[in-house]
Coordinates of C-alpha atoms and ligand atoms in Angstrom, one line a residue:
Chain A
X1 CA 9.7 13.3 93.7
X2 CA 10.9 9.4 92.2
X3 CA 7.4 8.6 91.2
X4 CA 6.4 11.9 89.7
X5 CA 9.2 11.8 87.5
X6 CA 8.0 8.4 86.2
X7 CA 3.9 9.2 85.7
X8 CA 5.7 12.0 83.7
X9 CA 7.8 9.5 81.5
X10 CA 5.0 7.0 81.1
X11 CA 2.8 9.8 80.0
X12 CA 5.5 11.2 77.7
X13 CA 6.1 7.7 76.1
X14 CA 2.6 6.6 75.6
X15 CA 2.4 9.3 73.8
X16 CA 5.4 9.7 72.0
X17 CA 3.0 9.5 68.5
X18 CA 1.0 12.3 70.1
X19 CA 3.3 15.4 70.1
X20 CA 0.6 17.8 71.0
X21 CA -1.9 16.6 73.9
X22 CA -4.8 19.1 75.1
X23 CA -6.9 17.5 78.1
X24 CA -10.0 19.5 78.4
X25 CA -8.5 23.1 78.4
X26 CA -9.9 26.2 79.3
X27 CA -8.4 29.5 79.4
X28 CA -10.1 32.5 80.8
X29 CA -8.8 36.0 81.0
X30 CA -9.4 38.1 83.6
X31 CA -12.7 39.7 81.8
X32 CA -15.4 38.2 79.1
X33 CA -16.2 35.0 78.5
X34 CA -13.2 32.0 78.5
X35 CA -11.4 32.6 75.1
X36 CA -10.9 28.5 75.3
X37 CA -13.7 26.3 76.7
X38 CA -12.9 22.4 77.0
X39 CA -10.4 21.9 74.2
X40 CA -9.1 18.5 73.8
X41 CA -7.2 17.7 71.0
X42 CA -4.2 15.9 69.7
X43 CA -2.0 15.9 66.8
X44 CA 0.2 13.7 66.2
X45 CA 4.7 14.0 65.3
X46 CA 4.9 14.9 61.5
X47 CA 0.7 15.8 61.0
X48 CA -0.1 19.2 58.9
X49 CA -2.8 20.6 60.6
X50 CA -5.0 24.0 59.9
X51 CA -6.4 25.9 62.2
X52 CA -9.6 27.6 61.1
X53 CA -12.9 30.0 62.9
X54 CA -14.0 33.3 63.6
X55 CA -12.5 35.9 64.6
X56 CA -11.9 35.6 68.4
X57 CA -12.7 31.9 68.4
X58 CA -9.2 31.2 70.7
X59 CA -6.7 30.6 67.8
X60 CA -4.4 33.4 68.7
X61 CA -5.1 31.7 72.6
X62 CA -4.5 27.9 71.8
X63 CA -0.8 28.6 70.3
X64 CA 0.1 30.8 73.3
X65 CA -0.8 28.5 75.6
X66 CA 1.3 25.8 72.9
X67 CA 4.1 28.1 74.0
X68 CA 3.8 28.7 77.5
X69 CA 3.0 32.3 77.4
X70 CA 0.2 31.5 78.7
X71 CA -1.0 29.0 81.4
X72 CA -4.4 27.6 81.2
X73 CA -6.9 28.1 83.7
X74 CA -7.9 24.5 83.6
X75 CA -7.2 21.4 81.9
X76 CA -3.6 20.2 81.0
X77 CA -1.6 21.0 77.6
X78 CA 1.4 18.8 76.2
X79 CA 4.3 19.4 74.0
X80 CA 6.8 17.1 72.6
X81 CA 6.2 15.3 76.2
X82 CA 6.1 18.4 78.4
X83 CA 3.8 19.4 81.0
X84 CA 3.8 23.0 80.0
X85 CA 1.8 24.5 82.3
X86 CA 4.2 22.8 85.0
X87 CA 6.9 23.9 83.5
X88 CA 9.9 25.6 85.7
X89 CA 10.4 29.1 85.0
X90 CA 13.9 28.9 84.1
X91 CA 13.5 25.5 81.7
X92 CA 10.8 27.4 79.3
X93 CA 13.7 29.0 77.4
X94 CA 14.9 25.5 76.3
X95 CA 11.3 23.8 76.1
X96 CA 10.8 26.9 73.5
X97 CA 13.8 26.2 70.8
X98 CA 12.1 22.6 70.1
X99 CA 9.3 25.0 68.8
X100 CA 9.7 27.5 65.3
X101 CA 6.8 30.3 65.6
X102 CA 6.1 32.7 62.8
X103 CA 3.6 35.3 63.2
X104 CA 1.7 37.4 61.2
X105 CA 3.6 40.5 61.7
X106 CA 7.0 38.9 61.2
X107 CA 8.8 40.0 64.3
X108 CA 12.3 40.8 62.9
X109 CA 14.8 42.6 64.8
X110 CA 14.6 46.0 63.3
X111 CA 17.7 47.4 63.4
X112 CA 19.5 43.9 62.5
X113 CA 19.9 42.7 58.7
X114 CA 18.4 39.3 57.4
X115 CA 21.9 37.2 58.0
X116 CA 21.5 38.9 61.4
X117 CA 18.1 38.1 62.0
X118 CA 18.6 34.1 61.4
X119 CA 21.9 33.9 63.1
X120 CA 20.0 35.4 66.1
X121 CA 17.9 32.0 66.8
X122 CA 21.2 30.2 66.7
X123 CA 23.3 32.8 68.8
X124 CA 20.4 31.5 71.5
X125 CA 21.7 28.2 71.8
X126 CA 25.1 29.0 71.5
X127 CA 25.8 27.3 68.3
X128 CA 30.1 28.3 66.9
X129 CA 30.3 30.9 64.8
X130 CA 31.6 29.0 61.8
X131 CA 28.9 27.0 62.3
X132 CA 26.2 29.9 61.9
X133 CA 27.8 30.9 58.4
X134 CA 27.6 27.5 57.2
X135 CA 24.3 26.9 58.1
X136 CA 22.8 30.8 57.8
X137 CA 23.0 30.1 53.8
X138 CA 21.6 27.2 53.8
X139 CA 18.5 28.0 55.6
X140 CA 17.9 30.9 53.0
X141 CA 18.0 29.4 50.3
X142 CA 15.6 26.6 51.4
X143 CA 13.0 29.6 51.6
X144 CA 14.4 31.3 48.5
X145 CA 16.3 34.4 50.0
X146 CA 19.7 33.7 48.8
X147 CA 21.0 36.6 48.4
X148 CA 19.5 39.4 50.6
X149 CA 21.7 38.7 53.6
X150 CA 22.6 42.8 54.0
X151 CA 18.8 43.8 53.5
X152 CA 17.0 45.2 56.7
X153 CA 13.7 44.3 57.4
X154 CA 12.1 47.4 55.9
X155 CA 14.2 47.0 53.2
X156 CA 11.8 43.8 52.1
X157 CA 8.6 42.8 50.9
X158 CA 6.1 41.3 53.3
X159 CA 6.6 37.7 51.6
X160 CA 10.1 38.5 52.0
X161 CA 9.7 39.4 55.6
X162 CA 8.2 36.7 55.9
X163 CA 10.8 33.9 54.9
X164 CA 13.0 35.6 56.7
X165 CA 10.7 34.6 60.1
X166 CA 10.3 31.2 58.8
X167 CA 14.1 31.0 58.4
X168 CA 14.9 31.9 61.5
X169 CA 12.3 29.4 63.0
X170 CA 13.7 26.4 61.2
X171 CA 17.4 27.1 61.8
X172 CA 17.6 25.0 64.8
X173 CA 15.4 22.5 63.5
X174 CA 12.3 22.2 66.0
X175 CA 10.2 19.9 66.3
X176 CA 7.2 21.6 65.7
X177 CA 6.5 24.3 63.9
X178 CA 3.4 27.3 64.7
X179 CA 2.1 29.9 62.8
X180 CA -0.2 32.4 64.1
X181 CA -1.8 33.6 60.7
X182 CA 1.6 33.3 58.4
X183 CA -0.2 34.7 55.4
X184 CA -2.7 37.7 56.9
X185 CA -0.5 40.2 55.6
X186 CA 0.4 38.6 52.5
X187 CA -0.9 38.8 49.1
X188 CA -2.8 35.7 47.6
X189 CA 0.8 34.7 45.6
X190 CA 3.3 34.9 48.1
X191 CA 0.9 33.6 50.5
X192 CA 0.7 30.8 48.5
X193 CA 4.6 30.3 48.6
X194 CA 4.4 30.4 52.1
X195 CA 2.6 27.8 52.4
X196 CA 3.9 25.3 49.7
X197 CA 7.4 26.1 51.9
X198 CA 5.9 24.9 55.1
X199 CA 4.2 22.0 53.6
X200 CA 7.6 20.9 52.2
X201 CA 8.7 21.6 55.6
X202 CA 6.2 19.1 57.2
X203 CA 7.5 16.6 54.7
X204 CA 10.1 16.7 56.2
X205 CA 9.0 15.9 59.1
X206 CA 8.2 18.4 60.7
X207 CA 4.7 18.9 62.6
X208 CA 3.5 22.0 61.4
X209 CA 0.3 24.1 63.1
X210 CA -1.1 26.8 61.3
X211 CA -3.8 29.2 62.2
X212 CA -5.3 31.2 58.3
X213 CA -8.8 32.8 57.1
X214 CA -7.5 32.2 54.0
X215 CA -10.3 29.6 52.9
X216 CA -9.1 29.1 49.3
X217 CA -5.8 27.7 50.6
X218 CA -7.1 25.6 53.4
X219 CA -9.6 24.3 50.6
X220 CA -7.1 23.4 48.2
X221 CA -4.7 21.8 50.8
X222 CA -6.5 18.7 51.6
X223 CA -4.9 18.7 55.3
X224 CA -6.5 18.2 58.6
X225 CA -8.9 20.9 59.7
X226 CA -9.5 22.1 63.1
X227 CA -12.7 24.5 63.2
X228 CA -12.7 26.6 66.3
X229 CA -15.8 28.3 67.2
X230 CA -16.2 30.6 70.8
X231 CA -14.0 28.5 72.5
X232 CA -14.6 25.4 71.5
X233 CA -13.3 22.6 68.7
X234 CA -17.0 22.2 66.3
X235 CA -15.4 20.2 63.6
X236 CA -11.9 18.2 63.3
X237 CA -11.5 16.6 59.9
X238 CA -8.8 14.6 58.2
X239 CA -9.0 16.2 54.9
X240 CA -11.3 18.7 55.6
X241 CA -12.3 22.1 54.6
X242 CA -12.9 26.1 55.5
X243 CA -16.7 25.6 57.0
X244 CA -18.4 29.2 56.5
X245 CA -20.1 30.4 58.7
X246 CA -24.0 30.7 58.5
Chain B
X1 CA 29.3 30.1 77.6
X2 CA 31.0 29.8 74.7
X3 CA 33.5 32.7 73.0
X4 CA 31.5 33.5 70.4
X5 CA 28.7 34.2 72.3
X6 CA 30.8 35.5 74.8
X7 CA 31.8 38.7 72.3
X8 CA 28.7 38.7 71.1
X9 CA 27.6 39.8 74.5
X10 CA 29.8 42.1 74.9
X11 CA 29.3 43.7 71.2
X12 CA 25.7 43.8 72.2
X13 CA 26.7 46.0 74.9
X14 CA 28.5 48.3 72.7
X15 CA 25.7 48.2 70.4
X16 CA 23.2 49.4 73.1
X17 CA 25.5 52.1 74.5
X18 CA 25.7 54.1 71.1
X19 CA 21.8 53.4 70.2
X20 CA 21.1 54.3 73.8
X21 CA 23.6 57.4 73.6
X22 CA 21.8 60.4 74.4
X23 CA 21.6 58.7 78.0
X24 CA 24.5 56.8 78.0
X25 CA 26.6 59.5 77.3
X26 CA 24.7 62.1 80.6
X27 CA 25.3 58.7 82.6
X28 CA 28.6 58.3 82.0
X29 CA 29.4 62.1 82.2
X30 CA 27.3 62.0 85.9
X31 CA 29.9 59.2 87.0
X32 CA 32.8 60.8 85.6
X33 CA 32.0 64.3 87.7
X34 CA 31.0 61.6 90.7
X35 CA 34.6 60.0 90.3
X36 CA 36.0 63.4 89.0
X37 CA 35.7 65.2 92.6
X38 CA 36.4 61.8 94.6
X39 CA 39.9 62.1 92.7
X40 CA 40.7 65.1 93.3
X41 CA 39.3 64.9 97.0
X42 CA 41.4 62.4 97.2
X43 CA 44.7 64.0 96.0
X44 CA 44.3 66.7 98.7
X45 CA 43.6 64.3 101.5
X46 CA 46.1 62.0 100.8
X47 CA 48.1 65.0 99.9
X48 CA 47.0 67.3 103.0
X49 CA 47.4 63.6 105.3
X50 CA 50.7 63.5 104.1
X51 CA 52.1 67.1 104.7
X52 CA 50.4 66.8 108.2
X53 CA 52.0 64.0 109.2
X54 CA 55.9 64.7 107.6
X55 CA 54.6 68.8 109.9
X56 CA 54.0 65.6 112.9
X57 CA 56.4 63.7 112.6
X58 CA 58.7 67.3 113.1
X59 CA 56.2 68.2 116.5
X60 CA 58.5 67.2 119.3
X61 CA 57.7 68.1 123.5
X62 CA 61.4 69.1 125.0
X63 CA 62.1 68.5 128.2
X64 CA 64.5 70.3 130.6
X65 CA 65.6 69.2 133.8
X66 CA 66.6 70.9 137.1
X67 CA 70.5 71.9 137.0
X68 CA 71.5 69.8 140.2
X69 CA 69.7 66.4 138.4
X70 CA 72.5 64.1 138.2
X71 CA 73.8 62.5 134.7
X72 CA 72.6 58.8 136.2
X73 CA 68.9 60.1 136.8
X74 CA 68.4 62.0 133.4
X75 CA 69.2 58.8 131.7
X76 CA 66.6 57.0 134.2
X77 CA 64.0 59.2 133.1
X78 CA 65.0 58.8 129.4
X79 CA 64.5 55.3 129.7
X80 CA 60.7 55.5 131.4
X81 CA 59.8 58.0 128.5
X82 CA 60.8 55.7 126.1
X83 CA 58.7 53.2 127.5
X84 CA 55.3 55.3 126.8
X85 CA 53.2 54.7 124.5
X86 CA 52.8 58.0 122.5
X87 CA 56.7 58.2 122.5
X88 CA 58.0 57.1 118.6
X89 CA 61.6 58.4 119.3
X90 CA 63.5 60.1 122.2
X91 CA 67.2 62.1 121.4
X92 CA 69.4 62.8 123.8
X93 CA 70.6 66.4 123.3
X94 CA 73.5 67.6 126.0
X95 CA 74.2 71.1 126.7
X96 CA 77.2 71.2 124.5
X97 CA 75.4 69.9 121.6
X98 CA 71.9 72.8 122.3
X99 CA 75.2 75.5 122.1
X100 CA 76.7 74.0 119.1
X101 CA 73.3 74.4 117.2
X102 CA 72.2 77.6 118.7
X103 CA 75.4 79.1 117.4
X104 CA 75.1 77.6 114.6
X105 CA 71.6 78.4 113.8
X106 CA 71.9 81.6 114.9
X107 CA 75.0 83.4 115.0
X108 CA 76.5 81.6 112.0
X109 CA 79.3 83.9 110.9
X110 CA 80.1 85.8 114.4
X111 CA 80.5 82.5 115.9
X112 CA 80.6 81.9 119.5
X113 CA 79.5 85.7 119.9
X114 CA 82.5 86.2 122.7
X115 CA 81.6 83.5 125.0
X116 CA 84.5 81.1 126.1
X117 CA 82.0 78.6 128.2
X118 CA 79.1 77.0 127.6
X119 CA 76.0 79.5 128.5
X120 CA 73.8 76.7 128.3
X121 CA 75.3 74.4 130.6
X122 CA 73.0 72.3 132.5
X123 CA 70.4 72.1 129.9
X124 CA 70.5 68.9 129.0
X125 CA 67.3 67.6 127.5
X126 CA 65.3 65.5 125.4
X127 CA 63.4 66.0 122.2
X128 CA 60.6 63.6 122.5
X129 CA 58.3 62.3 119.2
X130 CA 55.2 60.9 118.8
X131 CA 53.4 58.0 117.8
X132 CA 50.3 60.8 117.7
X133 CA 50.3 64.5 117.6
X134 CA 46.5 63.7 119.7
X135 CA 48.7 62.5 122.7
X136 CA 51.0 65.2 123.6
X137 CA 49.1 66.5 126.1
X138 CA 48.7 63.5 128.1
X139 CA 52.3 63.1 127.9
X140 CA 53.3 66.6 128.9
X141 CA 51.0 66.0 131.9
X142 CA 52.8 63.4 132.5
X143 CA 56.0 64.7 132.3
X144 CA 55.6 67.6 134.4
X145 CA 54.5 65.4 137.1
X146 CA 58.5 63.7 137.1
X147 CA 60.4 64.7 139.7
X148 CA 63.6 66.4 138.7
X149 CA 61.4 68.0 135.5
X150 CA 62.2 71.6 135.4
X151 CA 60.1 72.4 132.3
X152 CA 58.7 70.6 129.5
X153 CA 58.0 72.9 125.8
X154 CA 55.2 71.9 123.8
X155 CA 53.7 72.4 120.5
X156 CA 49.6 72.2 121.8
X157 CA 47.8 74.5 119.1
X158 CA 49.5 72.5 115.9
X159 CA 48.7 69.3 116.9
X160 CA 45.4 69.8 117.8
X161 CA 44.2 71.8 115.1
X162 CA 45.8 69.3 112.9
X163 CA 43.9 66.4 113.9
X164 CA 40.9 68.0 113.6
X165 CA 41.0 69.1 110.0
X166 CA 41.9 66.0 108.9
X167 CA 38.4 64.5 110.4
X168 CA 36.1 67.3 109.2
X169 CA 38.0 66.8 105.4
X170 CA 37.6 63.6 105.6
X171 CA 33.8 63.2 106.4
X172 CA 32.7 66.1 104.1
X173 CA 34.3 64.6 101.2
X174 CA 32.6 61.5 102.3
X175 CA 29.4 62.8 102.3
X176 CA 29.6 64.3 98.7
X177 CA 31.6 61.5 97.3
X178 CA 28.2 59.3 98.6
X179 CA 25.7 61.5 97.3
X180 CA 27.0 61.7 93.7
X181 CA 27.6 58.0 94.0
X182 CA 24.3 57.8 94.7
X183 CA 23.2 59.9 91.9
X184 CA 25.4 57.6 89.8
X185 CA 23.3 54.6 89.9
X186 CA 20.2 56.3 90.1
X187 CA 21.2 57.7 86.4
X188 CA 22.6 54.6 85.1
X189 CA 19.7 52.5 86.5
X190 CA 17.4 55.4 84.9
X191 CA 19.3 54.7 81.1
X192 CA 19.1 51.0 81.0
X193 CA 15.7 51.3 82.1
X194 CA 15.4 53.3 79.1
X195 CA 17.0 51.0 76.7
X196 CA 15.0 48.0 78.0
X197 CA 11.8 50.1 77.3
X198 CA 12.8 50.6 73.6
X199 CA 13.5 47.2 73.2
X200 CA 10.6 45.8 74.9
X201 CA 9.7 44.2 71.7
X202 CA 13.1 43.0 70.6
X203 CA 13.3 41.0 73.9
X204 CA 9.7 39.3 73.8
X205 CA 10.9 38.5 70.1
X206 CA 14.3 36.7 71.5
X207 CA 12.2 35.4 74.3
X208 CA 9.7 33.0 72.0
X209 CA 13.0 31.6 69.8
X210 CA 13.9 30.6 74.1
X211 CA 16.6 33.4 74.7
X212 CA 17.3 32.6 78.3
X213 CA 17.2 35.3 81.1
X214 CA 20.6 35.2 81.3
X215 CA 21.1 35.5 77.4
X216 CA 18.6 38.6 77.2
X217 CA 19.7 39.9 80.3
X218 CA 23.4 40.4 80.1
X219 CA 23.8 42.7 77.4
X220 CA 22.2 45.2 79.6
X221 CA 24.4 44.3 82.5
X222 CA 27.3 45.1 80.2
X223 CA 26.1 48.4 78.6
X224 CA 26.4 49.2 82.5
X225 CA 29.5 48.2 83.4
X226 CA 31.3 49.4 80.0
X227 CA 29.0 53.1 80.6
X228 CA 30.8 52.9 84.4
X229 CA 34.5 51.9 82.9
X230 CA 33.9 54.8 80.5
X231 CA 33.0 57.4 83.1
X232 CA 35.9 56.3 85.2
X233 CA 38.4 56.3 82.7
X234 CA 37.8 60.7 81.8
X235 CA 38.3 61.6 85.3
X236 CA 41.6 59.3 85.9
X237 CA 43.2 60.7 82.9
X238 CA 42.3 64.5 83.5
X239 CA 42.9 64.5 87.3
X240 CA 46.6 62.8 85.7
X241 CA 47.1 66.0 83.6
X242 CA 45.9 68.4 86.3
X243 CA 47.7 67.0 89.5
X244 CA 51.2 67.0 87.6
X245 CA 51.1 70.0 86.6
X246 CA 48.9 72.0 89.1
X247 CA 52.2 70.3 91.9
X248 CA 54.0 71.9 88.9
X249 CA 53.1 75.3 89.5
X250 CA 52.7 75.5 93.0
X251 CA 56.9 73.7 93.2
X252 CA 57.5 77.1 91.0
X253 CA 55.6 79.8 92.2
X254 CA 55.5 79.2 96.1
X255 CA 58.9 77.9 96.1
X256 CA 59.2 79.6 100.2
X257 CA 56.4 76.5 100.9
X258 CA 58.8 74.3 99.3
X259 CA 59.6 72.6 102.8
X260 CA 56.0 72.5 104.2
X261 CA 54.6 71.4 101.2
X262 CA 56.0 68.2 99.8
X263 CA 53.3 66.5 97.8
X264 CA 53.4 63.1 96.7
X265 CA 54.2 61.5 93.4
X266 CA 51.6 61.2 90.8
X267 CA 52.6 57.1 91.0
X268 CA 51.6 57.1 94.1
X269 CA 48.4 58.7 94.1
X270 CA 47.4 56.6 91.2
X271 CA 48.3 53.4 92.7
X272 CA 44.9 53.4 95.1
X273 CA 43.4 56.1 92.8
X274 CA 43.0 54.3 90.0
X275 CA 42.1 51.2 90.7
X276 CA 39.6 52.4 93.1
X277 CA 37.8 54.5 90.9
X278 CA 38.0 51.7 87.9
X279 CA 36.5 49.3 90.8
X280 CA 34.2 52.2 91.5
X281 CA 32.6 52.7 88.2
X282 CA 32.5 49.3 86.6
X283 CA 31.0 48.6 91.0
X284 CA 28.5 51.7 90.4
X285 CA 27.9 50.4 86.9
X286 CA 27.2 46.7 87.4
X287 CA 24.8 47.6 90.7
X288 CA 23.0 50.0 88.8
X289 CA 22.0 47.8 85.6
X290 CA 21.2 44.5 87.4
X291 CA 18.8 46.0 89.7
X292 CA 17.0 47.4 87.2
X293 CA 16.8 44.1 85.0
X294 CA 16.1 42.3 87.6
X295 CA 13.1 44.4 87.9
X296 CA 12.4 45.5 84.4
X297 CA 13.1 42.8 82.8
X298 CA 11.1 40.0 84.1
X299 CA 12.0 36.9 81.2
Ligands
ATP1 N1 -4.8 39.6 76.9 C1 -6.4 39.4 76.9 N2 -7.3 40.4 78.1 C2 -8.3 40.0 77.7 N3 -9.1 38.6 76.7 C3 -8.9 38.1 76.0 C4 -7.0 38.3 75.6 N4 -6.4 38.1 74.3 C5 -7.5 37.7 74.1 N5 -8.8 38.0 74.3 C6 -10.1 37.3 74.2 O1 -10.6 36.3 73.9 C7 -10.9 35.8 72.9 C8 -10.3 35.0 72.2 O2 -8.7 35.2 70.9 P1 -7.8 35.2 70.3 O3 -7.4 36.2 70.1 O4 -7.6 34.2 70.9 O5 -8.8 34.9 69.2 P2 -8.3 34.6 67.7 O6 -9.8 33.2 68.0 O7 -7.3 34.2 67.8 O8 -9.4 35.8 67.1 P3 -8.2 36.5 65.2 O9 -8.7 35.9 64.3 O10 -9.1 37.9 65.4 O11 -6.7 36.4 65.6 C9 -11.1 36.9 72.2 O12 -12.7 37.2 72.9 C10 -10.4 38.0 73.0 O13 -11.2 39.1 72.8
MG2 MG1 -5.6 35.5 66.4

């Protein structure tokens, strides 16, 4: 027990600079070919990384492994110093609070207004009400949504909904922001605005991982680009671009 | 848990009920029906017991002695009777007292009806009150075997009948209440389950953000408890109203029976009924929801 603890601590500190480490990770669903096949990657604290690739290449599977929604069939996944696959069930909530998560379909609580959707993330971590009252307006103005507190998700445009989701993901100051196609449902203007926000967040120190199909943005932003194909990483470039199929 | 989290959870419990209002109402109605029947049975049962007990307290065995038996012997037998486990109280009635009582009860204005001497001379007796009417037979058998005892008067029929009805009512009401409780647990469980399935997506979102099992589950448990609580208030209020009116009505309508039927005051009924009903309501609400949440909300 003590030994295991030591080993864990050593691994955690050795990789303190690498906030995400995947080592020979494979993931098979019950049917079909493996969604991930021997993926190894290191992401440093404070990096901004695009993950691109064809539909079905395993990008979302990768994100789900980082979230501990899935566990790898083999290999190890380390996130923020935790061996994710070995995380005990009751420790998962606490682990996830270090991650901000944004999806293509926003995933807001439909019957609650903007304020409550964002405040919700703080209620979960038992922030006192008077602090929530300060934090929510602050984060909403960061994402450019000041003044829409009372609107329900239905009354907002896609871009606005994604800002709410982003505000919710950021309010607890996560170490890592994971975004799975955050601009998939947005027009070019809103897509750019969301990407710019992600970049700003990254500049303040948060590690940002963005899965996207948006070629234009990837090519323009000059960030690290990891390209996947059929469950393997086929390229990983420091200031990469979107690799065209064929 | 922080105060604000506590209130938030309670509030979400209410929100759950309102959003799921038809199922919540159905559950509340079932619990109400169950606790209403429970309350009625309970009120009838305790009153019945009370009436029976009052009646039983009046049930007595009277022992008469051979006329020539000496006072000392009679006193000795009295002491023996007093020692029996069946016996609650023994009262000695001298022949003179018996005559006075007879005169007062049956002759009234006719005075002594021409008797100059006590016609009941030598009819000394003991009036024996029992701890439990069902013990009467045993006592009577023993008394009849005692030397010097001339006659034993008893009231057997009432004793057995009262004891039997008492037990029967107890079992029947227990059975009905048990069935109703099972139905209530089932309904609450269903209500919570529907709530969970309607909010699957929302629960998933909560989990992504890092909500603990406890945080996700507790509003549903609160929902169950609130349903149970609301379900117990309705019958408690209505039974209170009905009970107080019915005893007044019976008291006025059947004045002849007023000596026989003396009802317990509503306060005495509620001293037990109130905590028990609320306890049962909250208990089945808690049980129904916690079981469902554990089974269907694997967070
Ligand atoms: N729950 C599942 N059960 C079985 N197979 C799955 C499941 N989820 C994903 N897959 C399969 O795993 C592979 C990778 O899926 P994944 O969702 O990771 O792709 P993706 O790169 O995110 O695609 P897209 O760009 O379309 O979102 C696909 O072949 C998919 O069919
Ligand atoms: Mg995907």
